[in-house]
PDB file of C-alpha atoms in Angstrom:
ATOM      1  CA  MET A 919      51.596 183.833  84.163  1.00 95.00           C
ATOM      2  CA  ARG A 920      52.260 187.429  83.161  1.00 97.00           C
ATOM      3  CA  LEU A 921      55.704 188.944  83.705  1.00 97.00           C
ATOM      4  CA  VAL A 922      56.056 192.720  83.535  1.00 98.00           C
ATOM      5  CA  ILE A 923      59.241 194.705  84.140  1.00 98.00           C
ATOM      6  CA  ALA A 924      58.277 198.312  84.696  1.00 98.00           C
ATOM      7  CA  ARG A 925      59.160 201.568  86.380  1.00 98.00           C
ATOM      8  CA  CYS A 926      56.424 201.801  88.931  1.00 98.00           C
ATOM      9  CA  SER A 927      55.320 202.843  92.397  1.00 98.00           C
ATOM     10  CA  VAL A 928      53.206 200.591  94.604  1.00 98.00           C
ATOM     11  CA  ASP A 929      50.789 201.388  97.429  1.00 97.00           C
ATOM     12  CA  TYR A 930      49.172 198.839  99.732  1.00 97.00           C
ATOM     13  CA  SER A 931      46.125 199.856 101.766  1.00 95.00           C
ATOM     14  CA  GLY A 932      44.028 197.879 104.215  1.00 91.00           C
ATOM     15  CA  ARG A 933      44.883 196.521 107.625  1.00 85.00           C
ATOM     16  CA  LEU A 934      48.250 198.215 107.102  1.00 88.00           C
ATOM     17  CA  ASN A 935      49.552 200.792 104.651  1.00 94.00           C
ATOM     18  CA  ALA A 936      52.836 200.540 102.746  1.00 96.00           C
ATOM     19  CA  HIS A 937      54.461 202.516  99.942  1.00 97.00           C
ATOM     20  CA  LEU A 938      57.125 201.586  97.416  1.00 97.00           C
ATOM     21  CA  PRO A 939      58.485 204.698  95.650  1.00 97.00           C
ATOM     22  CA  LEU A 940      59.123 204.848  91.919  1.00 97.00           C
ATOM     23  CA  ALA A 941      61.708 202.285  90.756  1.00 97.00           C
ATOM     24  CA  THR A 942      62.196 199.508  88.207  1.00 97.00           C
ATOM     25  CA  ARG A 943      60.616 196.267  89.425  1.00 97.00           C
ATOM     26  CA  LEU A 944      59.328 192.881  88.298  1.00 97.00           C
ATOM     27  CA  LEU A 945      55.571 192.362  88.525  1.00 98.00           C
ATOM     28  CA  VAL A 946      54.399 188.738  88.534  1.00 97.00           C
ATOM     29  CA  HIS A 947      50.674 188.216  87.940  1.00 97.00           C
ATOM     30  CA  LYS A 948      49.970 184.506  88.419  1.00 95.00           C
ATOM     31  CA  GLY A 949      47.153 182.359  87.134  1.00 91.00           C
ATOM     32  CA  ASP A 950      45.616 182.125  90.607  1.00 92.00           C
ATOM     33  CA  GLY A 951      45.124 185.917  90.557  1.00 94.00           C
ATOM     34  CA  SER A 952      47.946 186.787  92.944  1.00 96.00           C
ATOM     35  CA  LEU A 953      50.340 189.636  92.260  1.00 97.00           C
ATOM     36  CA  LEU A 954      53.945 189.755  93.483  1.00 97.00           C
ATOM     37  CA  VAL A 955      56.248 192.771  93.311  1.00 97.00           C
ATOM     38  CA  HIS A 956      59.956 191.912  93.147  1.00 97.00           C
ATOM     39  CA  SER A 957      63.194 193.872  93.085  1.00 95.00           C
ATOM     40  CA  ASP A 958      66.585 192.620  91.905  1.00 92.00           C
ATOM     41  CA  GLY A 959      67.550 191.634  95.440  1.00 85.00           C
ATOM     42  CA  GLY A 960      66.143 190.253  98.663  1.00 77.00           C
ATOM     43  CA  SER A 961      66.423 186.656  97.465  1.00 76.00           C
ATOM     44  CA  TYR A 962      63.060 185.011  96.738  1.00 84.00           C
ATOM     45  CA  LYS A 963      60.936 187.355  98.863  1.00 90.00           C
ATOM     46  CA  PRO A 964      58.671 189.882  97.104  1.00 94.00           C
ATOM     47  CA  LEU A 965      58.670 193.492  98.279  1.00 95.00           C
ATOM     48  CA  ASN A 966      54.891 193.382  98.424  1.00 96.00           C
ATOM     49  CA  TRP A 967      52.146 191.091  97.213  1.00 95.00           C
ATOM     50  CA  MET A 968      48.451 190.267  97.195  1.00 96.00           C
ATOM     51  CA  SER A 969      47.419 186.681  97.828  1.00 94.00           C
ATOM     52  CA  PRO A 970      44.353 185.010  96.283  1.00 94.00           C
ATOM     53  CA  PRO A 971      41.415 185.224  96.175  1.00 95.00           C
ATOM     54  CA  CYS A 972      41.884 188.599  94.534  1.00 96.00           C
ATOM     55  CA  THR A 973      41.018 190.445  91.344  1.00 96.00           C
ATOM     56  CA  LEU A 974      43.140 192.682  89.139  1.00 97.00           C
ATOM     57  CA  THR A 975      41.399 195.696  87.582  1.00 97.00           C
ATOM     58  CA  LEU A 976      42.911 198.107  85.072  1.00 97.00           C
ATOM     59  CA  GLU A 977      42.067 201.708  85.973  1.00 97.00           C
ATOM     60  CA  VAL A 978      42.424 204.965  84.086  1.00 96.00           C
ATOM     61  CA  PRO A 979      44.971 207.156  85.867  1.00 95.00           C
ATOM     62  CA  ASP A 980      43.464 210.389  87.153  1.00 95.00           C
ATOM     63  CA  ALA A 981      44.644 213.732  85.797  1.00 95.00           C
ATOM     64  CA  GLU A 982      47.238 214.236  88.532  1.00 95.00           C
ATOM     65  CA  ALA A 983      48.712 210.772  88.086  1.00 95.00           C
ATOM     66  CA  ALA A 984      48.778 211.164  84.294  1.00 96.00           C
ATOM     67  CA  GLU A 985      50.563 214.472  84.681  1.00 95.00           C
ATOM     68  CA  ASP A 986      53.162 212.712  86.857  1.00 95.00           C
ATOM     69  CA  GLY A 987      53.789 210.232  84.019  1.00 97.00           C
ATOM     70  CA  VAL A 988      51.579 207.276  85.003  1.00 97.00           C
ATOM     71  CA  VAL A 989      50.591 205.347  81.855  1.00 97.00           C
ATOM     72  CA  GLN A 990      48.886 202.357  83.522  1.00 97.00           C
ATOM     73  CA  GLN A 991      47.264 201.810  86.888  1.00 98.00           C
ATOM     74  CA  TRP A 992      46.548 198.350  88.327  1.00 98.00           C
ATOM     75  CA  ARG A 993      44.335 197.769  91.330  1.00 97.00           C
ATOM     76  CA  VAL A 994      44.444 194.307  92.910  1.00 97.00           C
ATOM     77  CA  THR A 995      41.679 193.853  95.486  1.00 97.00           C
ATOM     78  CA  HIS A 996      41.404 190.979  97.958  1.00 96.00           C
ATOM     79  CA  ALA A 997      37.960 189.368  97.719  1.00 95.00           C
ATOM     80  CA  LYS A 998      37.541 188.824 101.467  1.00 94.00           C
ATOM     81  CA  SER A 999      39.423 191.585 103.286  1.00 94.00           C
ATOM     82  CA  GLY A1000      39.029 194.363 100.729  1.00 94.00           C
ATOM     83  CA  ASP A1001      42.744 195.192 101.017  1.00 96.00           C
ATOM     84  CA  ALA A1002      44.070 196.803  97.845  1.00 97.00           C
ATOM     85  CA  LEU A1003      47.404 196.915  96.053  1.00 97.00           C
ATOM     86  CA  VAL A1004      47.671 199.806  93.596  1.00 97.00           C
ATOM     87  CA  VAL A1005      50.484 199.750  91.042  1.00 98.00           C
ATOM     88  CA  ARG A1006      51.157 202.953  89.104  1.00 98.00           C
ATOM     89  CA  ILE A1007      53.257 202.187  86.037  1.00 98.00           C
ATOM     90  CA  HIS A1008      55.320 204.938  84.430  1.00 98.00           C
ATOM     91  CA  GLU A1009      57.143 202.848  81.811  1.00 98.00           C
ATOM     92  CA  VAL A1010      56.836 199.237  80.635  1.00 97.00           C
ATOM     93  CA  LEU A1011      60.200 197.670  79.768  1.00 98.00           C
ATOM     94  CA  HIS A1012      58.951 194.106  79.231  1.00 98.00           C
ATOM     95  CA  ASP A1013      55.542 192.436  79.124  1.00 97.00           C
ATOM     96  CA  SER A1014      55.037 188.751  78.368  1.00 97.00           C
ATOM     97  CA  ASN A1015      52.564 185.949  79.090  1.00 96.00           C
ATOM     98  CA  HIS A1016      53.563 182.324  79.629  1.00 95.00           C
ATOM     99  CA  GLU A1017      51.449 179.185  79.981  1.00 92.00           C
ATOM    100  CA  LEU A1018      53.180 177.016  82.593  1.00 89.00           C
ATOM    101  CA  GLY A1019      50.649 174.171  82.685  1.00 86.00           C
ATOM    102  CA  ILE A1020      49.904 171.977  85.669  1.00 83.00           C
ATOM    103  CA  ASP A1021      52.788 171.735  88.109  1.00 80.00           C
ATOM    104  CA  PRO A1022      53.506 168.205  89.419  1.00 77.00           C
ATOM    105  CA  GLY A1023      54.643 169.601  92.776  1.00 71.00           C
ATOM    106  CA  LEU A1024      57.885 169.298  94.694  1.00 58.00           C
ATOM    107  CA  ILE A1025      59.442 165.853  94.793  1.00 56.00           C
ATOM    108  CA  LYS A1026      61.855 165.619  97.686  1.00 54.00           C
ATOM    109  CA  ASP A1027      65.016 163.598  97.273  1.00 55.00           C
ATOM    110  CA  GLY A1028      66.776 162.030 100.217  1.00 55.00           C
ATOM    111  CA  VAL A1029      63.743 161.630 102.460  1.00 74.00           C
ATOM    112  CA  GLU A1030      63.627 158.748 104.928  1.00 85.00           C
ATOM    113  CA  ALA A1031      61.679 156.538 102.499  1.00 88.00           C
ATOM    114  CA  ASP A1032      64.490 156.894  99.922  1.00 89.00           C
ATOM    115  CA  LEU A1033      67.142 156.107 102.513  1.00 91.00           C
ATOM    116  CA  GLN A1034      65.207 153.085 103.723  1.00 93.00           C
ATOM    117  CA  ARG A1035      64.774 151.730 100.194  1.00 93.00           C
ATOM    118  CA  LEU A1036      68.433 152.188  99.276  1.00 94.00           C
ATOM    119  CA  LEU A1037      69.621 150.708 102.561  1.00 95.00           C
ATOM    120  CA  SER A1038      67.381 147.669 102.092  1.00 95.00           C
ATOM    121  CA  GLU A1039      69.160 147.075  98.782  1.00 95.00           C
ATOM    122  CA  GLN A1040      72.626 147.646 100.310  1.00 95.00           C
ATOM    123  CA  VAL A1041      72.474 146.005 103.739  1.00 95.00           C
ATOM    124  CA  SER A1042      76.188 145.241 103.502  1.00 94.00           C
ATOM    125  CA  ILE A1043      76.746 148.899 104.477  1.00 93.00           C
ATOM    126  CA  MET A1044      75.836 147.846 108.008  1.00 94.00           C
ATOM    127  CA  GLY A1045      78.088 144.782 108.054  1.00 92.00           C
ATOM    128  CA  ASP A1046      79.033 141.536 106.338  1.00 94.00           C
ATOM    129  CA  GLY A1047      76.747 138.522 106.151  1.00 95.00           C
ATOM    130  CA  LEU A1048      73.505 140.457 106.629  1.00 96.00           C
ATOM    131  CA  THR A1049      70.297 139.596 104.767  1.00 96.00           C
ATOM    132  CA  LEU A1050      67.022 141.486 104.591  1.00 96.00           C
ATOM    133  CA  VAL A1051      63.983 139.841 106.184  1.00 96.00           C
ATOM    134  CA  ARG A1052      61.514 142.640 105.483  1.00 96.00           C
ATOM    135  CA  ARG A1053      61.039 146.367 105.140  1.00 95.00           C
ATOM    136  CA  GLU A1054      58.429 147.991 107.398  1.00 95.00           C
ATOM    137  CA  TYR A1055      58.257 144.959 109.692  1.00 96.00           C
ATOM    138  CA  PRO A1056      54.950 145.354 111.588  1.00 95.00           C
ATOM    139  CA  THR A1057      54.740 145.578 115.366  1.00 93.00           C
ATOM    140  CA  ALA A1058      51.966 146.606 117.761  1.00 93.00           C
ATOM    141  CA  ILE A1059      53.531 150.067 118.147  1.00 93.00           C
ATOM    142  CA  GLY A1060      54.420 150.708 114.519  1.00 93.00           C
ATOM    143  CA  PRO A1061      56.591 149.285 111.739  1.00 95.00           C
ATOM    144  CA  VAL A1062      60.321 148.718 112.111  1.00 96.00           C
ATOM    145  CA  ASP A1063      62.093 150.242 109.103  1.00 96.00           C
ATOM    146  CA  LEU A1064      64.249 147.179 108.342  1.00 97.00           C
ATOM    147  CA  LEU A1065      64.476 143.732 109.896  1.00 97.00           C
ATOM    148  CA  LEU A1066      67.671 141.814 109.101  1.00 97.00           C
ATOM    149  CA  ARG A1067      69.361 138.491 109.908  1.00 96.00           C
ATOM    150  CA  ASP A1068      73.061 138.138 110.492  1.00 95.00           C
ATOM    151  CA  ALA A1069      75.214 135.148 109.485  1.00 93.00           C
ATOM    152  CA  ALA A1070      74.598 133.476 112.853  1.00 93.00           C
ATOM    153  CA  GLY A1071      70.809 133.785 112.511  1.00 93.00           C
ATOM    154  CA  GLY A1072      70.484 136.699 114.914  1.00 95.00           C
ATOM    155  CA  THR A1073      67.855 139.396 114.383  1.00 97.00           C
ATOM    156  CA  ILE A1074      68.742 143.040 113.770  1.00 97.00           C
ATOM    157  CA  ALA A1075      66.202 145.889 113.848  1.00 97.00           C
ATOM    158  CA  VAL A1076      67.207 149.016 111.938  1.00 97.00           C
ATOM    159  CA  GLU A1077      65.752 152.489 112.400  1.00 97.00           C
ATOM    160  CA  VAL A1078      66.473 154.862 109.493  1.00 95.00           C
ATOM    161  CA  LYS A1079      66.469 158.647 109.824  1.00 95.00           C
ATOM    162  CA  ARG A1080      67.740 161.606 107.832  1.00 92.00           C
ATOM    163  CA  ARG A1081      68.892 163.288 111.026  1.00 93.00           C
ATOM    164  CA  GLY A1082      69.322 161.069 114.022  1.00 95.00           C
ATOM    165  CA  ASP A1083      68.438 162.492 117.410  1.00 96.00           C
ATOM    166  CA  ILE A1084      67.524 161.160 120.846  1.00 96.00           C
ATOM    167  CA  ASP A1085      63.878 160.612 119.877  1.00 96.00           C
ATOM    168  CA  GLY A1086      64.953 158.198 117.141  1.00 96.00           C
ATOM    169  CA  VAL A1087      67.051 156.187 119.589  1.00 97.00           C
ATOM    170  CA  GLU A1088      64.142 156.040 122.028  1.00 97.00           C
ATOM    171  CA  GLN A1089      61.879 154.845 119.212  1.00 96.00           C
ATOM    172  CA  LEU A1090      64.270 152.048 118.286  1.00 97.00           C
ATOM    173  CA  THR A1091      64.627 151.093 121.964  1.00 97.00           C
ATOM    174  CA  ARG A1092      60.868 150.530 122.185  1.00 97.00           C
ATOM    175  CA  TYR A1093      60.950 148.347 119.071  1.00 97.00           C
ATOM    176  CA  LEU A1094      63.825 146.283 120.457  1.00 97.00           C
ATOM    177  CA  GLU A1095      62.030 145.695 123.744  1.00 96.00           C
ATOM    178  CA  LEU A1096      58.882 144.545 121.965  1.00 96.00           C
ATOM    179  CA  LEU A1097      60.635 142.379 119.355  1.00 96.00           C
ATOM    180  CA  GLY A1098      62.765 140.778 122.054  1.00 95.00           C
ATOM    181  CA  ARG A1099      59.643 139.249 123.584  1.00 95.00           C
ATOM    182  CA  ASP A1100      59.101 137.159 120.437  1.00 95.00           C
ATOM    183  CA  PRO A1101      60.967 133.842 120.865  1.00 94.00           C
ATOM    184  CA  GLY A1102      61.144 133.511 117.092  1.00 93.00           C
ATOM    185  CA  LEU A1103      63.186 136.724 116.865  1.00 95.00           C
ATOM    186  CA  ALA A1104      65.054 136.997 120.159  1.00 94.00           C
ATOM    187  CA  PRO A1105      67.720 138.012 120.804  1.00 93.00           C
ATOM    188  CA  VAL A1106      67.351 141.254 118.824  1.00 97.00           C
ATOM    189  CA  THR A1107      70.043 143.905 118.416  1.00 97.00           C
ATOM    190  CA  GLY A1108      69.602 147.395 117.008  1.00 97.00           C
ATOM    191  CA  VAL A1109      71.209 149.640 114.414  1.00 97.00           C
ATOM    192  CA  PHE A1110      70.480 153.362 114.263  1.00 97.00           C
ATOM    193  CA  ALA A1111      71.223 154.560 110.711  1.00 96.00           C
ATOM    194  CA  ALA A1112      71.099 158.193 109.607  1.00 95.00           C
ATOM    195  CA  GLN A1113      72.818 160.734 107.377  1.00 94.00           C
ATOM    196  CA  GLU A1114      73.675 162.761 110.454  1.00 95.00           C
ATOM    197  CA  ILE A1115      73.621 161.557 114.069  1.00 97.00           C
ATOM    198  CA  LYS A1116      73.745 164.055 116.931  1.00 96.00           C
ATOM    199  CA  PRO A1117      76.373 163.467 119.621  1.00 97.00           C
ATOM    200  CA  GLN A1118      73.727 163.073 122.342  1.00 97.00           C
ATOM    201  CA  ALA A1119      71.993 160.410 120.267  1.00 97.00           C
ATOM    202  CA  ARG A1120      75.286 158.496 119.863  1.00 97.00           C
ATOM    203  CA  VAL A1121      75.855 158.535 123.612  1.00 97.00           C
ATOM    204  CA  LEU A1122      72.350 157.277 124.342  1.00 97.00           C
ATOM    205  CA  ALA A1123      72.599 154.595 121.615  1.00 97.00           C
ATOM    206  CA  ALA A1124      75.877 153.312 123.030  1.00 97.00           C
ATOM    207  CA  ASP A1125      74.311 153.167 126.488  1.00 97.00           C
ATOM    208  CA  ARG A1126      71.437 151.089 125.082  1.00 96.00           C
ATOM    209  CA  GLY A1127      73.738 148.745 123.167  1.00 97.00           C
ATOM    210  CA  ILE A1128      72.619 150.140 119.817  1.00 98.00           C
ATOM    211  CA  ARG A1129      75.150 150.515 117.007  1.00 97.00           C
ATOM    212  CA  CYS A1130      75.180 153.752 114.970  1.00 97.00           C
ATOM    213  CA  VAL A1131      75.822 153.850 111.215  1.00 96.00           C
ATOM    214  CA  THR A1132      76.268 157.106 109.289  1.00 96.00           C
ATOM    215  CA  LEU A1133      74.836 156.974 105.758  1.00 93.00           C
ATOM    216  CA  ASP A1134      76.260 158.728 102.688  1.00 92.00           C
ATOM    217  CA  TYR A1135      73.156 159.230 100.552  1.00 90.00           C
ATOM    218  CA  ASP A1136      75.027 160.269  97.390  1.00 89.00           C
ATOM    219  CA  GLU A1137      77.330 157.270  97.619  1.00 91.00           C
ATOM    220  CA  MET A1138      74.329 154.972  98.133  1.00 91.00           C
ATOM    221  CA  LYS A1139      72.835 156.392  94.933  1.00 88.00           C
ATOM    222  CA  GLY A1140      76.108 155.807  93.101  1.00 83.00           C
ATOM    223  CA  ILE A1141      77.121 159.462  93.093  1.00 50.00           C
ATOM    224  CA  ASP A1142      80.504 160.611  94.328  1.00 48.00           C
ATOM    225  CA  SER A1143      79.737 162.817  97.320  1.00 42.00           C
ATOM    226  CA  GLY A1144      83.142 164.523  97.211  1.00 48.00           C
ATOM    227  CA  ALA A1145      83.747 163.785 100.892  1.00 46.00           C
ATOM    228  CA  PRO A1146      87.423 163.134 101.695  1.00 47.00           C
ATOM    229  CA  ARG A1147      88.305 159.478 102.329  1.00 44.00           C
ATOM    230  CA  LEU A1148      91.320 157.643 103.661  1.00 40.00           C
ATOM    231  CA  PHE A1149      91.080 155.020 100.889  1.00 38.00           C
TER     232      PHE A1149
END
């Protein structure tokens, strides 16, 4: 990746035309060929860019551009559309190249799989005397996130979500109806567990006889969430 901070103007031509007047900007030329033009504002969004597949060519500024103070001219051309991004550089303040290597990609924390795993290890969050039968308990319409037994031998089906809405309650209702037909499991009660449960989902769950449990992901990981507590 090449990072250049320069006083430059930028012109985009193709399906639309756009002009950035002379100013100090950050030019990011990535290994995939793309070029992004950033200012010191606007959050993460570039002012203009060219996406791959594209090619960067260094051009000699014409006499008029040279007279105006242009010392470098970049032309980035899209291989398919022919759109072009022309950068006219008047002064280079910084120019460096960096080898970033292969990126492993974004690893999301707090997804439903993480919640399910942590909850399977901490079933006491949902009540005393509970034991885990199985994660991803198979049914004809899909796996139930957690299947538990209570102290009296009753079966509990748990649906785990990051954000609990009506669809999640409906999903758990279908599981409960199906599991309840199995004499080895019946009667089956349900728990709807999520980091955040919408009011409409709570109302529907209560109407279906399903208990709601709000999960504190940081606390489950052993991190103080900072949320105020009574004790």
